[in-house]
Tab-separated table of C-alpha atoms and ligand atoms in Angstrom:
chain	number	residue	atom	x	y	z
A	1	MET	CA	-54.478	15.296	-57.819
A	2	GLN	CA	-51.419	16.069	-55.708
A	3	PHE	CA	-48.574	13.776	-54.740
A	4	GLU	CA	-44.947	13.631	-53.802
A	5	PHE	CA	-42.440	10.856	-54.364
A	6	ALA	CA	-39.126	10.482	-52.547
A	7	THR	CA	-36.715	7.596	-52.299
A	8	ALA	CA	-33.119	6.561	-51.673
A	9	THR	CA	-30.577	8.683	-53.535
A	10	ARG	CA	-29.417	5.632	-55.481
A	11	ILE	CA	-30.932	2.191	-56.054
A	12	ILE	CA	-28.549	-0.407	-57.444
A	13	PHE	CA	-30.174	-3.698	-58.407
A	14	GLY	CA	-28.936	-6.991	-59.794
A	15	ALA	CA	-27.427	-10.394	-59.076
A	16	GLY	CA	-23.858	-9.819	-57.882
A	17	VAL	CA	-24.092	-6.070	-57.154
A	18	LEU	CA	-22.842	-6.698	-53.610
A	19	GLY	CA	-19.404	-6.606	-55.260
A	20	GLN	CA	-19.871	-2.857	-55.894
A	21	VAL	CA	-20.209	-1.969	-52.219
A	22	GLY	CA	-16.624	-0.832	-51.515
A	23	PRO	CA	-16.378	1.819	-54.253
A	24	LEU	CA	-19.935	2.894	-53.417
A	25	VAL	CA	-19.216	3.492	-49.724
A	26	LYS	CA	-15.700	4.885	-50.119
A	27	PRO	CA	-16.618	8.550	-50.815
A	28	SER	CA	-18.829	8.600	-47.667
A	29	GLY	CA	-16.689	7.051	-44.989
A	30	ARG	CA	-13.459	5.517	-43.814
A	31	ARG	CA	-14.838	3.455	-40.954
A	32	ALA	CA	-18.181	1.724	-41.309
A	33	LEU	CA	-20.504	0.294	-38.700
A	34	VAL	CA	-21.736	-2.945	-40.283
A	35	VAL	CA	-25.092	-3.983	-38.812
A	36	THR	CA	-25.922	-7.656	-39.350
A	37	GLY	CA	-28.485	-10.212	-38.219
A	38	SER	CA	-27.836	-12.870	-35.608
A	39	GLN	CA	-25.314	-14.630	-37.886
A	40	PRO	CA	-22.559	-12.056	-38.543
A	41	GLN	CA	-20.531	-14.659	-40.491
A	42	ARG	CA	-22.980	-14.041	-43.349
A	43	ALA	CA	-21.294	-10.652	-43.790
A	44	GLU	CA	-17.878	-12.140	-44.641
A	45	LYS	CA	-18.041	-11.290	-48.345
A	46	LEU	CA	-19.155	-7.735	-47.548
A	47	LEU	CA	-16.395	-7.229	-44.967
A	48	ALA	CA	-13.740	-8.552	-47.370
A	49	ASN	CA	-14.916	-6.206	-50.112
A	50	LEU	CA	-14.823	-3.219	-47.757
A	51	ALA	CA	-11.353	-4.139	-46.481
A	52	ALA	CA	-10.086	-4.439	-50.062
A	53	ASN	CA	-11.296	-0.883	-50.634
A	54	GLY	CA	-9.562	0.528	-47.561
A	55	ILE	CA	-12.684	0.850	-45.413
A	56	SER	CA	-12.296	-0.437	-41.860
A	57	THR	CA	-15.309	-1.850	-40.050
A	58	ALA	CA	-16.876	-2.596	-36.693
A	59	THR	CA	-19.639	-5.209	-36.702
A	60	PHE	CA	-22.814	-4.955	-34.632
A	61	ALA	CA	-25.206	-7.938	-34.632
A	62	VAL	CA	-28.954	-7.513	-34.135
A	63	ALA	CA	-30.908	-10.604	-33.075
A	64	GLY	CA	-34.611	-10.369	-33.857
A	65	GLU	CA	-36.659	-7.212	-34.234
A	66	PRO	CA	-34.924	-4.109	-32.856
A	67	ASP	CA	-36.102	-2.330	-29.742
A	68	LEU	CA	-35.072	1.030	-28.364
A	69	SER	CA	-32.080	-0.400	-26.491
A	70	THR	CA	-30.795	-2.045	-29.695
A	71	VAL	CA	-30.522	1.382	-31.290
A	72	GLU	CA	-29.056	3.026	-28.177
A	73	ASN	CA	-26.421	0.291	-27.813
A	74	GLY	CA	-25.635	0.331	-31.524
A	75	THR	CA	-25.191	4.095	-31.532
A	76	ALA	CA	-22.861	3.971	-28.501
A	77	PHE	CA	-20.889	1.131	-30.136
A	78	ALA	CA	-20.522	3.121	-33.379
A	79	GLN	CA	-19.332	6.174	-31.420
A	80	GLN	CA	-16.750	4.109	-29.493
A	81	HIS	CA	-15.384	2.850	-32.800
A	82	ASN	CA	-15.469	6.267	-34.504
A	83	CYS	CA	-17.686	5.025	-37.307
A	84	ASP	CA	-18.633	7.666	-39.869
A	85	CYS	CA	-21.113	5.628	-41.912
A	86	VAL	CA	-23.503	2.702	-41.445
A	87	ILE	CA	-24.041	-0.342	-43.655
A	88	ALA	CA	-26.965	-2.658	-42.825
A	89	LEU	CA	-26.881	-6.173	-44.288
A	90	GLY	CA	-29.980	-8.153	-43.360
A	91	GLY	CA	-33.763	-8.259	-43.335
A	92	GLY	CA	-36.148	-5.466	-42.413
A	93	SER	CA	-35.206	-5.589	-38.725
A	94	VAL	CA	-31.506	-5.149	-39.422
A	95	MET	CA	-32.073	-2.365	-41.962
A	96	ASP	CA	-34.410	-0.540	-39.580
A	97	ALA	CA	-31.829	-0.822	-36.784
A	98	GLY	CA	-29.072	0.507	-39.057
A	99	LYS	CA	-31.271	3.325	-40.320
A	100	ALA	CA	-32.058	4.464	-36.780
A	101	ILE	CA	-28.435	4.192	-35.648
A	102	ALA	CA	-27.308	6.330	-38.619
A	103	ALA	CA	-29.849	8.972	-37.566
A	104	MET	CA	-28.850	8.948	-33.896
A	105	LEU	CA	-25.109	9.106	-34.705
A	106	THR	CA	-25.427	12.714	-35.871
A	107	ASN	CA	-28.348	13.960	-33.772
A	108	ASP	CA	-28.031	14.959	-30.111
A	109	GLY	CA	-30.251	13.910	-27.267
A	110	GLU	CA	-32.157	10.750	-26.475
A	111	LEU	CA	-33.724	8.411	-29.007
A	112	SER	CA	-37.088	8.878	-27.282
A	113	ASP	CA	-36.974	12.620	-28.085
A	114	TYR	CA	-37.488	11.747	-31.749
A	115	LEU	CA	-40.077	8.955	-31.482
A	116	GLU	CA	-43.727	9.311	-32.388
A	117	ILE	CA	-46.496	8.310	-29.918
A	118	ILE	CA	-44.350	7.434	-26.882
A	119	GLY	CA	-41.741	10.169	-27.347
A	120	ARG	CA	-41.649	13.869	-28.094
A	121	GLY	CA	-41.756	13.465	-31.882
A	122	LYS	CA	-38.920	15.974	-32.420
A	123	THR	CA	-37.707	16.254	-36.005
A	124	LEU	CA	-34.124	15.289	-36.850
A	125	VAL	CA	-31.966	18.435	-36.943
A	126	HIS	CA	-28.955	16.986	-38.770
A	127	PRO	CA	-28.748	14.649	-41.758
A	128	PRO	CA	-28.000	11.083	-40.572
A	129	ALA	CA	-24.599	9.508	-41.184
A	130	ALA	CA	-24.303	8.025	-44.672
A	131	PHE	CA	-26.477	4.883	-44.684
A	132	PHE	CA	-26.261	1.932	-47.049
A	133	ALA	CA	-29.027	-0.677	-47.019
A	134	ILE	CA	-28.428	-4.177	-48.368
A	135	PRO	CA	-31.488	-6.445	-47.986
A	136	THR	CA	-30.966	-10.197	-47.584
A	137	THR	CA	-34.692	-10.997	-47.662
A	138	ALA	CA	-37.307	-10.021	-50.250
A	139	GLY	CA	-40.104	-8.559	-48.195
A	140	SER	CA	-39.790	-5.476	-46.048
A	141	GLY	CA	-38.719	-2.906	-48.651
A	142	SER	CA	-37.035	-1.120	-45.732
A	143	GLU	CA	-34.086	-0.246	-48.004
A	144	VAL	CA	-36.213	2.518	-49.540
A	145	THR	CA	-38.453	3.625	-46.651
A	146	ARG	CA	-37.934	6.626	-44.418
A	147	ASN	CA	-38.853	5.117	-41.079
A	148	ALA	CA	-37.435	2.571	-38.667
A	149	VAL	CA	-39.926	0.424	-36.746
A	150	LEU	CA	-38.724	-0.096	-33.180
A	151	ALA	CA	-40.274	-2.017	-30.314
A	152	SER	CA	-40.728	-0.437	-26.920
A	153	PRO	CA	-40.971	-3.444	-24.557
A	154	GLU	CA	-41.928	-1.100	-21.727
A	155	HIS	CA	-45.009	0.137	-23.625
A	156	LYS	CA	-45.644	-3.162	-25.498
A	157	LEU	CA	-45.783	-1.001	-28.610
A	158	LYS	CA	-44.021	-0.692	-31.917
A	159	VAL	CA	-43.229	2.893	-32.832
A	160	SER	CA	-41.436	4.599	-35.686
A	161	LEU	CA	-38.462	6.881	-35.866
A	162	ARG	CA	-39.449	8.732	-39.013
A	163	SER	CA	-37.901	11.444	-41.153
A	164	PRO	CA	-37.521	12.198	-44.864
A	165	ARG	CA	-33.821	12.548	-44.001
A	166	MET	CA	-33.646	8.833	-43.180
A	167	LEU	CA	-33.813	7.705	-46.812
A	168	ALA	CA	-30.725	5.629	-47.588
A	169	THR	CA	-27.682	7.097	-49.307
A	170	ALA	CA	-27.841	3.987	-51.467
A	171	ALA	CA	-29.884	0.782	-51.551
A	172	LEU	CA	-28.002	-2.182	-52.951
A	173	ILE	CA	-30.387	-4.994	-53.868
A	174	ASP	CA	-28.679	-8.242	-54.806
A	175	PRO	CA	-31.113	-11.152	-55.316
A	176	GLU	CA	-28.227	-13.625	-54.821
A	177	LEU	CA	-28.328	-12.800	-51.111
A	178	THR	CA	-31.779	-14.397	-50.870
A	179	TYR	CA	-30.962	-17.754	-52.509
A	180	ASP	CA	-30.243	-19.541	-49.221
A	181	LEU	CA	-33.069	-18.130	-47.095
A	182	PRO	CA	-34.913	-20.793	-45.081
A	183	GLN	CA	-38.273	-21.731	-46.574
A	184	ALA	CA	-40.313	-20.267	-43.694
A	185	VAL	CA	-38.522	-16.914	-43.999
A	186	THR	CA	-39.045	-16.926	-47.762
A	187	ALA	CA	-42.758	-17.480	-47.112
A	188	SER	CA	-43.323	-14.834	-44.438
A	189	THR	CA	-41.184	-12.130	-46.068
A	190	GLY	CA	-42.602	-12.864	-49.536
A	191	LEU	CA	-46.154	-12.538	-48.233
A	192	ASP	CA	-45.199	-9.247	-46.547
A	193	ALA	CA	-44.052	-8.055	-49.978
A	194	LEU	CA	-47.371	-9.151	-51.494
A	195	THR	CA	-49.297	-7.320	-48.748
A	196	GLN	CA	-47.173	-4.216	-49.292
A	197	LEU	CA	-48.169	-4.194	-52.976
A	198	ILE	CA	-51.900	-4.766	-52.384
A	199	GLU	CA	-52.395	-2.261	-49.549
A	200	PRO	CA	-50.744	0.787	-51.220
A	201	TYR	CA	-52.587	0.019	-54.485
A	202	VAL	CA	-56.035	0.231	-52.882
A	203	CYS	CA	-55.205	2.810	-50.168
A	204	LEU	CA	-56.585	6.348	-49.962
A	205	ARG	CA	-53.266	7.991	-50.873
A	206	ALA	CA	-52.415	5.865	-53.919
A	207	ASN	CA	-50.961	7.920	-56.781
A	208	PRO	CA	-50.031	7.193	-60.407
A	209	MET	CA	-46.379	6.494	-59.589
A	210	THR	CA	-47.120	4.054	-56.786
A	211	ASP	CA	-49.881	2.460	-58.916
A	212	GLY	CA	-47.380	1.574	-61.620
A	213	LEU	CA	-44.964	0.135	-59.084
A	214	CYS	CA	-47.692	-1.939	-57.405
A	215	LEU	CA	-49.044	-3.415	-60.636
A	216	GLU	CA	-45.586	-4.425	-61.867
A	217	GLY	CA	-44.683	-5.816	-58.447
A	218	LEU	CA	-47.948	-7.770	-58.184
A	219	THR	CA	-47.401	-9.351	-61.594
A	220	ARG	CA	-43.967	-10.572	-60.502
A	221	ALA	CA	-45.049	-11.730	-57.045
A	222	ALA	CA	-48.029	-13.597	-58.527
A	223	ARG	CA	-45.846	-15.631	-60.854
A	224	SER	CA	-42.865	-16.144	-58.528
A	225	LEU	CA	-43.827	-16.326	-54.846
A	226	ARG	CA	-44.784	-20.019	-55.033
A	227	ALA	CA	-41.714	-20.722	-57.139
A	228	VAL	CA	-39.232	-19.309	-54.595
A	229	PHE	CA	-40.981	-21.235	-51.825
A	230	ASN	CA	-40.634	-24.495	-53.746
A	231	ASN	CA	-37.093	-23.840	-55.002
A	232	GLY	CA	-34.994	-21.161	-53.317
A	233	HIS	CA	-32.396	-21.336	-56.070
A	234	ASP	CA	-34.818	-20.412	-58.867
A	235	LYS	CA	-32.839	-17.347	-59.915
A	236	ALA	CA	-35.476	-15.736	-62.110
A	237	ALA	CA	-38.107	-16.119	-59.399
A	238	ARG	CA	-35.781	-14.760	-56.683
A	239	GLU	CA	-35.113	-11.742	-58.927
A	240	ASP	CA	-38.867	-11.236	-59.366
A	241	MET	CA	-39.405	-11.271	-55.602
A	242	ALA	CA	-36.542	-8.804	-55.036
A	243	VAL	CA	-38.231	-6.431	-57.500
A	244	ALA	CA	-41.623	-7.028	-55.864
A	245	SER	CA	-40.198	-6.232	-52.433
A	246	LEU	CA	-38.465	-3.081	-53.676
A	247	HIS	CA	-41.620	-1.877	-55.397
A	248	GLY	CA	-43.637	-2.542	-52.249
A	249	GLY	CA	-41.213	-0.437	-50.213
A	250	LEU	CA	-41.328	2.397	-52.748
A	251	ALA	CA	-45.132	2.264	-52.799
A	252	LEU	CA	-45.750	2.112	-49.052
A	253	ALA	CA	-43.273	4.921	-48.353
A	254	ASN	CA	-45.036	7.203	-50.827
A	255	ALA	CA	-48.696	6.149	-50.557
A	256	GLY	CA	-49.360	4.293	-47.309
A	257	LEU	CA	-50.742	0.915	-46.270
A	258	GLY	CA	-54.030	-0.262	-44.747
A	259	ALA	CA	-55.795	-2.353	-42.136
A	260	VAL	CA	-53.446	-5.362	-42.387
A	261	HIS	CA	-50.525	-3.211	-41.292
A	262	GLY	CA	-52.721	-1.303	-38.843
A	263	PHE	CA	-53.332	-4.605	-37.037
A	264	ALA	CA	-49.831	-6.003	-37.616
A	265	GLY	CA	-48.099	-3.022	-35.993
A	266	VAL	CA	-50.156	-3.419	-32.825
A	267	LEU	CA	-49.802	-7.230	-32.725
A	268	GLY	CA	-46.043	-6.955	-33.308
A	269	GLY	CA	-45.700	-4.822	-30.180
A	270	MET	CA	-47.700	-7.246	-28.042
A	271	PHE	CA	-46.580	-10.670	-29.306
A	272	ALA	CA	-43.367	-12.243	-30.602
A	273	ALA	CA	-44.399	-13.142	-34.134
A	274	PRO	CA	-42.704	-12.596	-37.510
A	275	HIS	CA	-44.181	-9.446	-39.097
A	276	GLY	CA	-44.668	-11.057	-42.507
A	277	ALA	CA	-46.486	-14.085	-41.092
A	278	VAL	CA	-48.849	-11.835	-39.116
A	279	CYS	CA	-49.603	-9.820	-42.266
A	280	ALA	CA	-50.182	-13.013	-44.257
A	281	ALA	CA	-52.585	-14.441	-41.659
A	282	LEU	CA	-54.609	-11.203	-41.780
A	283	LEU	CA	-54.470	-10.429	-45.505
A	284	PRO	CA	-57.331	-12.573	-46.932
A	285	HIS	CA	-59.636	-11.571	-44.062
A	286	VAL	CA	-58.939	-7.850	-44.426
A	287	MET	CA	-59.470	-8.113	-48.189
A	288	THR	CA	-62.836	-9.812	-47.600
A	289	THR	CA	-63.957	-7.165	-45.087
A	290	ASN	CA	-62.806	-4.263	-47.267
A	291	ILE	CA	-64.529	-5.628	-50.376
A	292	GLN	CA	-67.746	-6.268	-48.434
A	293	ALA	CA	-67.695	-2.765	-46.899
A	294	LEU	CA	-66.984	-1.180	-50.297
A	295	ARG	CA	-69.868	-3.083	-51.898
A	296	GLU	CA	-72.205	-1.850	-49.169
A	297	ARG	CA	-71.054	1.761	-48.905
A	298	GLU	CA	-69.062	2.685	-52.038
A	299	PRO	CA	-70.192	0.284	-54.767
A	300	GLU	CA	-69.200	2.685	-57.546
A	301	GLY	CA	-65.898	3.787	-55.943
A	302	ALA	CA	-62.404	3.332	-57.345
A	303	ALA	CA	-61.222	0.958	-54.609
A	304	LEU	CA	-63.599	-1.843	-55.575
A	305	LYS	CA	-62.404	-1.594	-59.184
A	306	ARG	CA	-58.852	-1.820	-57.890
A	307	TYR	CA	-59.614	-5.041	-56.010
A	308	ARG	CA	-60.950	-6.412	-59.312
A	309	ARG	CA	-57.732	-5.407	-61.077
A	310	ILE	CA	-55.695	-7.165	-58.374
A	311	ALA	CA	-57.794	-10.302	-58.837
A	312	CYS	CA	-57.156	-10.251	-62.600
A	313	LEU	CA	-53.395	-9.938	-62.056
A	314	LEU	CA	-53.154	-12.629	-59.372
A	315	THR	CA	-55.316	-15.191	-61.152
A	316	ALA	CA	-54.191	-14.283	-64.709
A	317	ASP	CA	-57.906	-14.238	-65.609
A	318	PRO	CA	-59.039	-10.947	-67.249
A	319	ASP	CA	-62.630	-11.557	-66.113
A	320	ALA	CA	-61.871	-12.395	-62.481
A	321	ALA	CA	-64.145	-10.928	-59.787
A	322	ALA	CA	-62.674	-9.324	-56.666
A	323	ASP	CA	-63.528	-12.440	-54.621
A	324	ALA	CA	-61.370	-14.596	-56.891
A	325	GLY	CA	-58.371	-12.502	-55.814
A	326	VAL	CA	-59.184	-13.176	-52.170
A	327	ALA	CA	-59.519	-16.902	-52.852
A	328	TRP	CA	-56.128	-16.885	-54.627
A	329	VAL	CA	-54.470	-15.167	-51.656
A	330	ARG	CA	-56.157	-17.517	-49.138
A	331	GLN	CA	-54.893	-20.577	-51.028
A	332	LEU	CA	-51.357	-19.143	-51.294
A	333	VAL	CA	-51.220	-18.377	-47.559
A	334	ALA	CA	-52.288	-21.984	-46.847
A	335	ASP	CA	-49.832	-23.466	-49.348
A	336	LEU	CA	-46.972	-21.441	-47.825
A	337	ARG	CA	-47.889	-22.927	-44.429
A	338	ILE	CA	-48.668	-19.701	-42.591
A	339	PRO	CA	-50.386	-20.500	-39.277
A	340	PRO	CA	-53.428	-18.566	-38.047
A	341	LEU	CA	-52.745	-15.918	-35.400
A	342	ARG	CA	-53.550	-18.206	-32.459
A	343	GLY	CA	-50.266	-19.945	-33.340
A	344	TYR	CA	-48.543	-16.927	-31.746
A	345	GLY	CA	-50.617	-16.933	-28.563
A	346	ILE	CA	-53.178	-14.392	-29.760
A	347	THR	CA	-56.573	-15.372	-28.318
A	348	PRO	CA	-60.165	-14.019	-28.385
A	349	GLU	CA	-59.585	-12.200	-25.115
A	350	HIS	CA	-56.956	-9.978	-26.799
A	351	VAL	CA	-59.308	-8.885	-29.583
A	352	ALA	CA	-60.866	-5.829	-27.899
A	353	THR	CA	-57.492	-4.335	-26.906
A	354	VAL	CA	-55.963	-4.945	-30.322
A	355	VAL	CA	-58.969	-3.458	-32.148
A	356	ALA	CA	-58.966	-0.341	-29.939
A	357	ARG	CA	-55.264	0.262	-30.535
A	358	ALA	CA	-55.308	-0.615	-34.243
A	359	ALA	CA	-58.185	1.785	-34.925
A	360	ASN	CA	-55.774	4.672	-34.260
A	361	ALA	CA	-52.788	3.266	-36.157
A	362	SER	CA	-51.467	5.456	-38.971
A	363	SER	CA	-51.723	2.584	-41.489
A	364	MET	CA	-55.419	2.131	-40.601
A	365	LYS	CA	-56.105	5.716	-41.681
A	366	ALA	CA	-54.975	4.916	-45.238
A	367	ASN	CA	-57.318	1.892	-45.547
A	368	PRO	CA	-59.554	2.368	-48.619
A	369	ILE	CA	-62.686	2.603	-46.456
A	370	ALA	CA	-63.133	3.429	-42.768
A	371	LEU	CA	-64.024	0.166	-41.032
A	372	THR	CA	-66.384	0.105	-38.053
A	373	PRO	CA	-65.276	-1.380	-34.707
A	374	GLU	CA	-67.594	-4.327	-35.465
A	375	GLU	CA	-65.918	-4.929	-38.829
A	376	LEU	CA	-62.447	-4.718	-37.277
A	377	THR	CA	-63.473	-7.119	-34.530
A	378	SER	CA	-64.920	-9.755	-36.861
A	379	THR	CA	-61.915	-9.494	-39.186
A	380	LEU	CA	-59.439	-10.108	-36.385
A	381	ARG	CA	-61.534	-12.975	-34.953
A	382	GLN	CA	-61.509	-14.700	-38.340
A	383	ALA	CA	-57.704	-14.483	-38.495
A	384	LEU	CA	-57.190	-16.065	-35.048
B	1	ZN	ZN1	-45.087	-5.162	-43.822
């Protein structure tokens, strides 16, 4: 067994920890670029805290999922305002944008030089500017990952800017920031968190550290995802989901994902659909296909046992079979009102293209068993 584990330099967790941001940032910078979502007024408390600690700010709003121009514009804006550090307050999109801007602030050349697949895949020469990630959703885990997912509209692709240097200087996770999330966002981001605990746990590169994180995260998500959907102000449940999301991020960054994310990355580049909802629509179908393929080709392997363990955790039944876990997930996805993929304009005629692209996705390579083109095709058709 060999593994490596890396994460943000500091992780600060708890209701109200947003109040610690000023003293935390102060040693790293005097002028911060604050990256927010489409409603910058949600950053008022953060901006006031920074001002009280003598840190001046320039605010850059990101609407929707970031593309290459978002990062280029944000970097130019930060340079114009002489920002020496970056604070991202938002969901996965905002944190990914901030993470990429922090990297491009200190590294010369074009963004495309450093991108995988469509670019030259150059490695970052300099450490990024100090980067502070403050999630306002419980789903992406981007506060502790080392890549930023960016859309290239020109290529209809999502690609990553990736480097071990891109781990945050500090991740500040305050469950209070999620209390007022709209119900649909709670559902899609929460199901992304669930997916990001299941896929690393069964994936080919799972290791004992990520296993522990996944099992603890799954226990919390299983008992609290429905609760936060039904009552956003259930504090204990919101805290559980913030832990689940963090653990998912830690696990995926250090183990990998699987076929759900292999498909979701491709679909996200081609269609405007929330990442978490796409993952949720795929999850029960990918679980079914994986379990079936494992039963046929690796009936004694570890992955099938892991699907059984997941089923026991999700259903709270120590004798549950793997299929009971799939049924639990399918019911949850329905109860949280996640539409099938055709709700986003994905139709049978797109299946062949998506399958061909997804087969080469990096997440697909970590799937617990190599799926055939026929298996990928039938899985995607079922999720439409
Ligand atoms: Zn995800």
